[in-house]
Tab-separated table of C-alpha atoms in Angstrom:
chain	number	residue	atom	x	y	z
A	814	UNK	CA	189.577	36.384	77.220
A	815	UNK	CA	190.620	36.713	73.596
A	816	UNK	CA	192.773	34.070	71.967
A	817	UNK	CA	194.836	35.104	68.957
A	818	UNK	CA	195.135	32.388	66.328
A	819	UNK	CA	196.978	34.612	63.867
A	820	UNK	CA	199.177	37.628	64.585
A	821	UNK	CA	200.204	40.569	62.386
A	822	UNK	CA	203.773	41.789	62.048
A	823	UNK	CA	204.968	44.135	64.841
A	824	UNK	CA	203.970	47.785	64.438
A	825	UNK	CA	207.611	48.834	64.609
A	826	UNK	CA	208.237	47.258	61.208
A	827	UNK	CA	205.325	49.185	59.697
A	828	UNK	CA	206.512	52.478	61.226
A	829	UNK	CA	210.042	52.020	59.919
A	830	UNK	CA	208.791	51.591	56.357
A	831	UNK	CA	207.009	54.964	56.554
A	832	UNK	CA	210.146	56.960	57.316
A	833	UNK	CA	211.439	56.717	53.743
A	834	UNK	CA	208.006	57.644	52.396
A	835	UNK	CA	207.923	60.826	54.506
A	836	UNK	CA	211.371	61.890	53.352
A	837	UNK	CA	210.653	61.287	49.663
A	838	UNK	CA	207.332	63.117	49.780
A	839	UNK	CA	208.859	66.147	51.516
A	840	UNK	CA	211.537	66.423	48.811
A	841	UNK	CA	208.992	66.212	45.983
A	842	UNK	CA	206.682	68.823	47.512
A	843	UNK	CA	209.581	71.224	48.103
A	844	UNK	CA	210.770	70.805	44.517
A	845	UNK	CA	207.293	71.443	43.091
A	846	UNK	CA	206.960	74.573	45.220
A	847	UNK	CA	210.204	75.866	43.714
A	848	UNK	CA	210.034	74.708	40.099
A	849	UNK	CA	206.298	74.297	39.482
A	850	UNK	CA	205.359	72.687	36.159
A	851	UNK	CA	208.960	71.769	35.366
A	852	UNK	CA	209.186	69.636	38.503
A	853	UNK	CA	205.730	68.148	37.958
A	854	UNK	CA	206.742	66.994	34.489
A	855	UNK	CA	210.034	65.567	35.738
A	856	UNK	CA	208.305	63.462	38.401
A	857	UNK	CA	205.594	62.316	36.011
A	858	UNK	CA	208.311	61.128	33.611
A	859	UNK	CA	210.198	59.447	36.459
A	860	UNK	CA	207.324	57.702	38.224
A	861	UNK	CA	204.726	57.202	35.472
A	862	UNK	CA	206.783	57.481	32.263
A	863	UNK	CA	204.210	60.040	31.159
A	864	UNK	CA	204.999	63.418	29.598
A	865	UNK	CA	202.270	64.618	27.193
A	866	UNK	CA	202.119	68.088	25.726
A	867	UNK	CA	199.490	68.948	28.325
A	868	UNK	CA	198.555	66.947	31.400
A	869	UNK	CA	195.088	68.471	31.305
A	870	UNK	CA	192.665	66.842	28.883
A	871	UNK	CA	190.777	69.166	26.548
A	872	UNK	CA	187.023	68.885	26.139
A	873	UNK	CA	187.586	67.321	22.729
A	874	UNK	CA	189.974	64.713	24.148
A	875	UNK	CA	187.555	63.891	26.956
A	876	UNK	CA	184.733	63.455	24.450
A	877	UNK	CA	186.753	60.987	22.360
A	878	UNK	CA	187.824	59.006	25.421
A	879	UNK	CA	184.281	58.802	26.799
A	880	UNK	CA	183.001	57.664	23.396
A	881	UNK	CA	185.464	54.759	23.470
A	882	UNK	CA	184.014	53.298	26.677
A	883	UNK	CA	181.761	50.237	26.166
A	884	UNK	CA	178.074	51.015	26.605
A	885	UNK	CA	177.647	48.603	29.524
A	886	UNK	CA	180.515	50.239	31.411
A	887	UNK	CA	179.050	53.666	30.643
A	888	UNK	CA	175.598	52.622	31.878
A	889	UNK	CA	177.020	51.044	35.040
A	890	UNK	CA	178.971	54.209	35.862
A	891	UNK	CA	175.834	56.310	35.501
A	892	UNK	CA	173.826	53.946	37.689
A	893	UNK	CA	176.387	53.879	40.494
A	894	UNK	CA	176.879	57.636	40.377
A	895	UNK	CA	173.139	58.121	40.777
A	896	UNK	CA	173.262	55.989	43.951
A	897	UNK	CA	176.094	58.131	45.324
A	898	UNK	CA	174.332	61.340	44.272
A	899	UNK	CA	171.058	60.272	45.917
A	900	UNK	CA	172.723	59.478	49.229
A	901	UNK	CA	174.748	62.701	49.160
A	902	UNK	CA	171.576	64.716	48.493
A	903	UNK	CA	169.935	63.130	51.518
A	904	UNK	CA	172.979	64.073	53.554
A	905	UNK	CA	172.755	67.635	52.295
A	906	UNK	CA	169.060	67.786	53.166
A	907	UNK	CA	169.897	66.756	56.733
A	908	UNK	CA	172.026	69.876	57.215
A	909	UNK	CA	169.971	72.760	58.490
A	910	UNK	CA	170.444	76.487	58.037
A	911	UNK	CA	168.721	78.705	60.558
A	912	UNK	CA	168.353	82.201	61.975
A	913	UNK	CA	167.155	82.800	65.527
A	914	UNK	CA	166.390	85.934	67.538
A	915	UNK	CA	168.044	85.284	70.916
A	916	UNK	CA	167.157	88.720	72.315
A	917	UNK	CA	164.934	91.441	70.863
A	918	UNK	CA	166.818	92.727	67.827
A	919	UNK	CA	169.687	90.199	68.152
A	920	UNK	CA	169.726	87.781	65.239
A	921	UNK	CA	172.171	84.865	65.007
A	922	UNK	CA	172.355	82.572	62.020
A	923	UNK	CA	174.091	79.591	60.499
A	924	UNK	CA	174.562	78.756	56.825
A	925	UNK	CA	176.607	76.315	54.764
A	926	UNK	CA	178.992	77.624	52.128
A	927	UNK	CA	180.790	75.234	49.737
A	928	UNK	CA	184.545	75.469	49.318
A	929	UNK	CA	185.273	77.216	46.047
A	930	UNK	CA	187.750	74.721	44.603
A	931	UNK	CA	188.266	71.053	45.437
A	932	UNK	CA	190.802	68.543	44.196
A	933	UNK	CA	189.778	64.930	43.608
A	934	UNK	CA	192.496	62.289	43.498
A	935	UNK	CA	191.438	59.101	41.733
A	936	UNK	CA	194.042	56.350	42.148
A	937	UNK	CA	195.350	54.441	39.165
A	938	UNK	CA	198.531	52.456	38.994
A	939	UNK	CA	197.593	48.818	39.163
A	940	UNK	CA	193.882	49.405	39.687
A	941	UNK	CA	191.833	52.049	37.811
A	942	UNK	CA	189.545	52.964	40.711
A	943	UNK	CA	186.652	54.490	38.817
A	944	UNK	CA	184.510	54.368	41.968
A	945	UNK	CA	186.710	56.982	43.617
A	946	UNK	CA	185.584	59.452	40.975
A	947	UNK	CA	181.992	58.912	42.079
A	948	UNK	CA	182.836	59.364	45.747
A	949	UNK	CA	184.934	62.519	45.450
A	950	UNK	CA	183.537	64.412	42.462
A	951	UNK	CA	179.822	63.612	42.661
A	952	UNK	CA	179.767	64.422	46.379
A	953	UNK	CA	181.592	67.720	45.831
A	954	UNK	CA	179.165	68.741	43.112
A	955	UNK	CA	176.138	67.901	45.264
A	956	UNK	CA	177.669	70.177	47.912
A	957	UNK	CA	177.831	72.967	45.311
A	958	UNK	CA	181.599	73.211	44.763
A	959	UNK	CA	181.955	75.368	41.617
A	960	UNK	CA	185.414	74.101	40.558
A	961	UNK	CA	186.501	70.486	40.905
A	962	UNK	CA	189.945	69.522	39.647
A	963	UNK	CA	190.305	65.774	39.123
A	964	UNK	CA	193.624	63.961	38.753
A	965	UNK	CA	194.337	60.353	37.886
A	966	UNK	CA	197.563	58.728	36.680
A	967	UNK	CA	198.044	56.927	33.388
A	968	UNK	CA	198.260	53.145	33.662
A	969	UNK	CA	201.382	51.748	32.014
A	970	UNK	CA	201.472	54.726	29.691
A	971	UNK	CA	197.847	54.340	28.652
A	972	UNK	CA	194.855	56.587	29.299
A	973	UNK	CA	192.381	54.890	31.718
A	974	UNK	CA	189.285	55.503	29.589
A	975	UNK	CA	186.710	54.234	32.100
A	976	UNK	CA	188.170	56.425	34.839
A	977	UNK	CA	188.122	59.497	32.579
A	978	UNK	CA	184.511	58.724	31.695
A	979	UNK	CA	183.631	58.451	35.378
A	980	UNK	CA	185.355	61.770	36.116
A	981	UNK	CA	183.522	63.456	33.262
A	982	UNK	CA	180.095	62.043	34.124
A	983	UNK	CA	180.609	62.959	37.774
A	984	UNK	CA	180.978	66.607	36.770
A	985	UNK	CA	184.722	67.333	37.001
A	986	UNK	CA	185.551	70.793	35.683
A	987	UNK	CA	189.179	69.918	34.912
A	988	UNK	CA	190.541	66.446	34.174
A	989	UNK	CA	194.288	65.918	34.466
A	990	UNK	CA	196.245	62.758	33.650
A	991	UNK	CA	198.627	63.191	36.532
A	992	UNK	CA	199.296	60.945	39.497
A	993	UNK	CA	201.149	60.472	42.752
A	994	UNK	CA	202.723	63.119	44.957
A	995	UNK	CA	203.169	65.393	41.960
A	996	UNK	CA	199.394	65.517	41.401
A	997	UNK	CA	198.585	66.191	45.056
A	998	UNK	CA	201.286	68.852	45.364
A	999	UNK	CA	200.255	70.558	42.122
A	1000	UNK	CA	196.635	70.773	43.266
A	1001	UNK	CA	197.658	72.061	46.688
A	1002	UNK	CA	200.305	74.681	45.883
A	1003	UNK	CA	199.477	75.419	42.246
A	1004	UNK	CA	201.798	75.543	39.275
A	1005	UNK	CA	202.063	77.688	36.172
A	1006	UNK	CA	199.321	75.675	34.475
A	1007	UNK	CA	197.154	74.659	37.444
A	1008	UNK	CA	195.476	76.977	39.919
A	1009	UNK	CA	195.500	75.650	43.498
A	1010	UNK	CA	192.447	74.207	45.232
A	1011	UNK	CA	191.155	74.642	48.774
A	1012	UNK	CA	190.614	70.993	49.698
A	1013	UNK	CA	191.821	67.632	48.386
A	1014	UNK	CA	189.890	64.392	48.754
A	1015	UNK	CA	190.393	60.837	47.627
A	1016	UNK	CA	192.320	57.683	48.488
A	1017	UNK	CA	195.777	56.735	47.281
A	1018	UNK	CA	198.938	54.832	48.083
A	1019	UNK	CA	201.276	55.595	50.988
A	1020	UNK	CA	202.957	58.430	49.075
A	1021	UNK	CA	199.670	60.116	48.172
A	1022	UNK	CA	198.418	59.786	51.757
A	1023	UNK	CA	201.654	61.243	53.113
A	1024	UNK	CA	201.528	64.144	50.654
A	1025	UNK	CA	198.048	65.028	51.871
A	1026	UNK	CA	199.220	64.771	55.479
A	1027	UNK	CA	202.174	67.089	54.911
A	1028	UNK	CA	200.076	69.644	53.025
A	1029	UNK	CA	197.189	69.653	55.507
A	1030	UNK	CA	196.771	73.097	57.005
A	1031	UNK	CA	197.849	74.806	53.825
A	1032	UNK	CA	194.851	73.108	52.252
A	1033	UNK	CA	192.052	71.052	53.721
A	1034	UNK	CA	191.902	67.296	53.216
A	1035	UNK	CA	189.149	64.745	53.587
A	1036	UNK	CA	190.993	62.688	56.218
A	1037	UNK	CA	194.300	61.049	57.042
A	1038	UNK	CA	194.331	57.797	55.112
A	1039	UNK	CA	196.298	54.588	55.228
A	1040	UNK	CA	195.928	51.112	53.737
A	1041	UNK	CA	192.428	49.686	53.352
A	1042	UNK	CA	191.221	47.775	56.422
A	1043	UNK	CA	188.532	45.132	56.927
A	1044	UNK	CA	187.265	43.720	60.200
A	1045	UNK	CA	184.875	40.766	60.007
A	1046	UNK	CA	182.788	39.993	63.095
A	1047	UNK	CA	181.372	36.486	63.153
A	1048	UNK	CA	179.480	34.193	65.507
A	1049	UNK	CA	179.025	30.432	65.398
A	1050	UNK	CA	176.429	30.695	62.619
A	1051	UNK	CA	178.726	32.540	60.203
A	1052	UNK	CA	179.903	30.805	57.045
A	1053	UNK	CA	183.726	30.458	57.113
A	1054	UNK	CA	183.793	30.496	53.310
A	1055	UNK	CA	182.081	33.911	53.245
A	1056	UNK	CA	184.417	35.150	55.992
A	1057	UNK	CA	187.476	34.083	53.992
A	1058	UNK	CA	186.259	35.504	50.677
A	1059	UNK	CA	185.432	38.863	52.250
A	1060	UNK	CA	188.719	39.120	54.157
A	1061	UNK	CA	190.660	38.520	50.952
A	1062	UNK	CA	188.451	40.948	49.008
A	1063	UNK	CA	190.095	43.811	50.887
A	1064	UNK	CA	193.537	42.246	51.259
A	1065	UNK	CA	193.931	42.509	47.482
A	1066	UNK	CA	194.012	46.318	47.744
A	1067	UNK	CA	197.685	46.203	48.666
A	1068	UNK	CA	200.390	44.220	50.472
A	1069	UNK	CA	199.904	46.337	53.613
A	1070	UNK	CA	196.107	46.066	53.893
A	1071	UNK	CA	195.017	44.641	57.282
A	1072	UNK	CA	192.318	41.944	57.271
A	1073	UNK	CA	191.070	40.843	60.687
A	1074	UNK	CA	188.536	38.293	61.909
A	1075	UNK	CA	187.022	38.388	65.396
A	1076	UNK	CA	184.705	35.513	66.218
A	1077	UNK	CA	183.003	33.883	69.162
A	1078	UNK	CA	183.581	30.464	67.577
A	1079	UNK	CA	186.941	28.718	67.470
A	1080	UNK	CA	185.524	26.379	64.822
A	1081	UNK	CA	184.611	29.317	62.571
A	1082	UNK	CA	188.082	30.783	63.127
A	1083	UNK	CA	189.917	27.593	62.206
A	1084	UNK	CA	187.709	26.875	59.185
A	1085	UNK	CA	188.132	30.479	57.962
A	1086	UNK	CA	191.916	30.115	58.191
A	1087	UNK	CA	191.674	26.899	56.172
A	1088	UNK	CA	189.421	28.536	53.559
A	1089	UNK	CA	191.847	31.436	53.157
A	1090	UNK	CA	194.704	29.019	52.532
A	1091	UNK	CA	192.548	27.132	49.992
A	1092	UNK	CA	191.329	30.215	48.090
A	1093	UNK	CA	194.417	32.417	48.182
A	1094	UNK	CA	196.695	30.454	45.803
A	1095	UNK	CA	194.199	30.788	42.960
A	1096	UNK	CA	193.523	34.514	43.313
A	1097	UNK	CA	194.648	36.607	40.319
A	1098	UNK	CA	195.578	39.304	42.842
A	1099	UNK	CA	197.575	36.938	45.029
A	1100	UNK	CA	200.729	39.063	44.748
A	1101	UNK	CA	199.004	41.720	46.880
A	1102	UNK	CA	196.555	39.624	48.881
A	1103	UNK	CA	199.094	37.037	50.029
A	1104	UNK	CA	201.592	39.388	51.716
A	1105	UNK	CA	198.703	41.430	53.124
A	1106	UNK	CA	197.237	38.337	54.786
A	1107	UNK	CA	200.628	36.964	55.799
A	1108	UNK	CA	201.895	40.175	57.409
A	1109	UNK	CA	198.728	42.007	58.440
A	1110	UNK	CA	196.046	39.343	58.800
A	1111	UNK	CA	194.768	38.535	62.278
A	1112	UNK	CA	192.290	36.078	63.793
A	1113	UNK	CA	190.914	36.547	67.317
A	1114	UNK	CA	188.587	34.217	69.214
A	1115	UNK	CA	186.553	35.698	72.078
A	1116	UNK	CA	184.118	34.149	74.546
A	1117	UNK	CA	181.087	36.424	74.255
A	1118	UNK	CA	179.338	38.843	71.931
A	1119	UNK	CA	180.095	41.637	74.416
A	1120	UNK	CA	183.821	40.907	74.089
A	1121	UNK	CA	183.461	40.763	70.316
A	1122	UNK	CA	182.075	44.292	70.094
A	1123	UNK	CA	184.467	45.686	72.692
A	1124	UNK	CA	187.484	44.351	70.785
A	1125	UNK	CA	186.019	45.564	67.477
A	1126	UNK	CA	185.721	49.097	68.862
A	1127	UNK	CA	189.327	48.947	70.051
A	1128	UNK	CA	190.450	48.285	66.467
A	1129	UNK	CA	188.481	51.329	65.183
A	1130	UNK	CA	188.729	49.948	61.650
A	1131	UNK	CA	187.653	51.426	58.346
A	1132	UNK	CA	185.252	48.661	57.260
A	1133	UNK	CA	183.404	46.443	59.744
A	1134	UNK	CA	181.395	43.559	58.333
A	1135	UNK	CA	178.974	41.977	60.808
A	1136	UNK	CA	178.191	38.314	60.088
A	1137	UNK	CA	176.199	37.470	63.196
A	1138	UNK	CA	172.676	36.333	64.033
A	1139	UNK	CA	171.709	39.887	65.042
A	1140	UNK	CA	173.880	42.177	62.900
A	1141	UNK	CA	171.959	45.379	63.741
A	1142	UNK	CA	173.091	44.990	67.337
A	1143	UNK	CA	176.362	46.507	66.131
A	1144	UNK	CA	174.549	49.832	65.652
A	1145	UNK	CA	173.929	49.914	69.408
A	1146	UNK	CA	177.175	48.405	70.642
A	1147	UNK	CA	179.800	50.006	68.413
A	1148	UNK	CA	180.970	53.632	68.224
A	1149	UNK	CA	184.344	53.455	66.471
A	1150	UNK	CA	184.282	52.481	62.794
A	1151	UNK	CA	184.281	54.024	59.342
A	1152	UNK	CA	181.327	52.072	57.956
A	1153	UNK	CA	179.245	49.083	59.041
A	1154	UNK	CA	178.094	46.334	56.693
A	1155	UNK	CA	175.273	44.452	58.357
A	1156	UNK	CA	174.537	40.809	57.613
A	1157	UNK	CA	175.712	38.252	55.091
A	1158	UNK	CA	173.748	39.964	52.310
A	1159	UNK	CA	175.863	43.123	52.647
A	1160	UNK	CA	179.558	42.976	51.791
A	1161	UNK	CA	182.251	45.626	52.044
A	1162	UNK	CA	182.696	45.439	48.289
A	1163	UNK	CA	179.171	46.835	47.860
A	1164	UNK	CA	180.294	49.948	49.727
A	1165	UNK	CA	183.492	50.166	47.709
A	1166	UNK	CA	181.826	49.919	44.330
A	1167	UNK	CA	178.067	50.219	43.967
A	1168	UNK	CA	175.749	50.872	46.905
A	1169	UNK	CA	175.968	54.673	47.203
A	1170	UNK	CA	177.567	55.393	50.578
A	1171	UNK	CA	181.018	56.953	50.409
A	1172	UNK	CA	184.006	54.627	50.385
A	1173	UNK	CA	186.597	57.225	51.402
A	1174	UNK	CA	186.820	56.236	55.063
A	1175	UNK	CA	189.105	56.669	58.106
A	1176	UNK	CA	191.962	54.194	58.644
A	1177	UNK	CA	194.759	53.669	61.171
A	1178	UNK	CA	192.478	54.329	64.115
A	1179	UNK	CA	191.142	57.656	62.805
A	1180	UNK	CA	187.616	56.297	63.268
A	1181	UNK	CA	188.096	57.209	66.927
A	1182	UNK	CA	187.575	60.864	66.017
A	1183	UNK	CA	186.123	61.154	62.508
A	1184	UNK	CA	183.800	59.584	60.009
A	1185	UNK	CA	184.469	59.304	56.304
A	1186	UNK	CA	184.095	61.639	53.352
A	1187	UNK	CA	180.601	63.083	53.004
A	1188	UNK	CA	178.862	66.058	51.483
A	1189	UNK	CA	179.489	68.129	54.625
A	1190	UNK	CA	183.261	67.879	54.140
A	1191	UNK	CA	182.946	70.203	51.149
A	1192	UNK	CA	180.884	72.716	53.124
A	1193	UNK	CA	182.015	75.382	55.559
A	1194	UNK	CA	179.453	75.887	58.298
A	1195	UNK	CA	179.612	79.618	58.958
A	1196	UNK	CA	177.756	81.962	61.266
A	1197	UNK	CA	176.476	85.528	61.066
A	1198	UNK	CA	175.224	88.064	63.601
A	1199	UNK	CA	173.088	91.189	63.444
A	1200	UNK	CA	172.056	93.549	66.260
A	1201	UNK	CA	169.360	96.028	65.217
A	1202	UNK	CA	167.711	96.930	68.536
A	1203	UNK	CA	169.258	99.902	70.408
A	1204	UNK	CA	168.478	98.455	73.834
A	1205	UNK	CA	170.276	95.260	72.860
A	1206	UNK	CA	173.211	97.238	71.481
A	1207	UNK	CA	173.534	99.102	74.782
A	1208	UNK	CA	173.172	95.919	76.845
A	1209	UNK	CA	175.750	93.993	74.843
A	1210	UNK	CA	178.091	96.989	74.557
A	1211	UNK	CA	178.246	97.478	78.331
A	1212	UNK	CA	178.619	93.734	78.937
A	1213	UNK	CA	181.383	93.518	76.323
A	1214	UNK	CA	183.253	96.386	77.986
A	1215	UNK	CA	183.163	94.705	81.403
A	1216	UNK	CA	183.977	91.214	80.105
A	1217	UNK	CA	186.865	92.386	77.922
A	1218	UNK	CA	188.464	94.416	80.725
A	1219	UNK	CA	188.460	91.360	82.996
A	1220	UNK	CA	190.704	89.806	80.347
A	1221	UNK	CA	192.723	93.046	79.933
A	1222	UNK	CA	191.559	93.467	76.321
A	1223	UNK	CA	191.075	97.234	76.314
A	1224	UNK	CA	190.616	97.439	72.537
A	1225	UNK	CA	187.762	94.942	72.651
A	1226	UNK	CA	186.204	96.836	75.531
A	1227	UNK	CA	186.267	100.098	73.617
A	1228	UNK	CA	184.434	98.561	70.657
A	1229	UNK	CA	181.681	97.615	73.098
A	1230	UNK	CA	181.752	101.059	74.722
A	1231	UNK	CA	181.178	102.735	71.349
A	1232	UNK	CA	178.035	100.661	70.710
A	1233	UNK	CA	176.645	101.563	74.126
A	1234	UNK	CA	177.463	105.218	73.504
A	1235	UNK	CA	175.793	105.269	70.088
A	1236	UNK	CA	172.719	103.399	71.292
A	1237	UNK	CA	172.162	104.919	74.756
A	1238	UNK	CA	174.440	107.921	75.085
A	1239	UNK	CA	176.963	106.279	77.447
A	1240	UNK	CA	180.096	108.348	78.018
A	1241	UNK	CA	183.479	107.405	76.583
A	1242	UNK	CA	185.991	108.568	79.232
A	1243	UNK	CA	188.904	107.128	77.251
A	1244	UNK	CA	187.990	109.247	74.187
A	1245	UNK	CA	189.809	112.586	74.571
A	1246	UNK	CA	188.866	113.895	71.136
């Protein structure tokens, strides 16, 4: 039986706060559909106090901004992007194209075609998330997307130079200093100055996530996203200090970021709670981490490792960090998570910033049905067919006629009849010409 030492706020309170977000986002999208660039500029002025002559950076402007980035930052960006690129290439190599002959003269095939235009949203605001440029743009380019539009907001009226450098080095074809719902809507529906894209990827705040949700179907999206989540799984050998540090590392993302500990040790649970209370007051990001832990932090104590993994799967969280004696056991026991981080030497922050796997991951239980952003998200797996053998054409034509008429699809049946007639001379009694 699980014992809960710390509860989160009721879900009803979280749901109520989303209602206003949905309404606001719907109004902004509708306005941008109607007024295009004029509306985009108005919302950028309102929300970001940003209204340059052009939201899109020219090649010359990008060059100057990139040149202003310190060499160490520049080198670090290149290193991390190479890790992301390497992993994405391995993913691409794992995707097979094939053509098989299922009957004599009947060839069926599969190939992967990249979307022709993708939008990459790189969050800004309080945090210039340069890593999101690596995850969205580099991965799209490895997939072969010919046009990648990248948007990021200004930060307090200033250009986020490191983020622009990351976007440029990742291979963005267009770089726009534009944020929030107005950026997502502009990429999705197009404006006078921006052509629309086919798919939008990247994390963002509640308004950005809701904009993607409302526009899904008109355009593709990577996944439905919510606040960052971390689930730490610990046994009696886990270090409570490490547990506390890693829980708070994700809580600082925002005041609504869930951070949860499940452990088989009550002692580890109690010491982790104490360590959180000791560390939290001195965190520079306490204004986000404190309400996140207060309102969305949880601590569960279970009796066995089996219960630990069963409860972890029920959460279906974005990040799952496994601090147990046998961390790789999670690969066998768990099926519902965005990404696993195995052992004390592997923290969630590695995945967020440097290791090479993609950090755009499912939240709010979406791990029950999807994984995170990967190179395949930018690819359309399509099929093709070719029938060159006349015997096969006759066989399939007659079969199609019978099968279609069972379903009362006379038009389909006639298409099959014609192939049988051309290949084997079958009569067409319905053709009076």
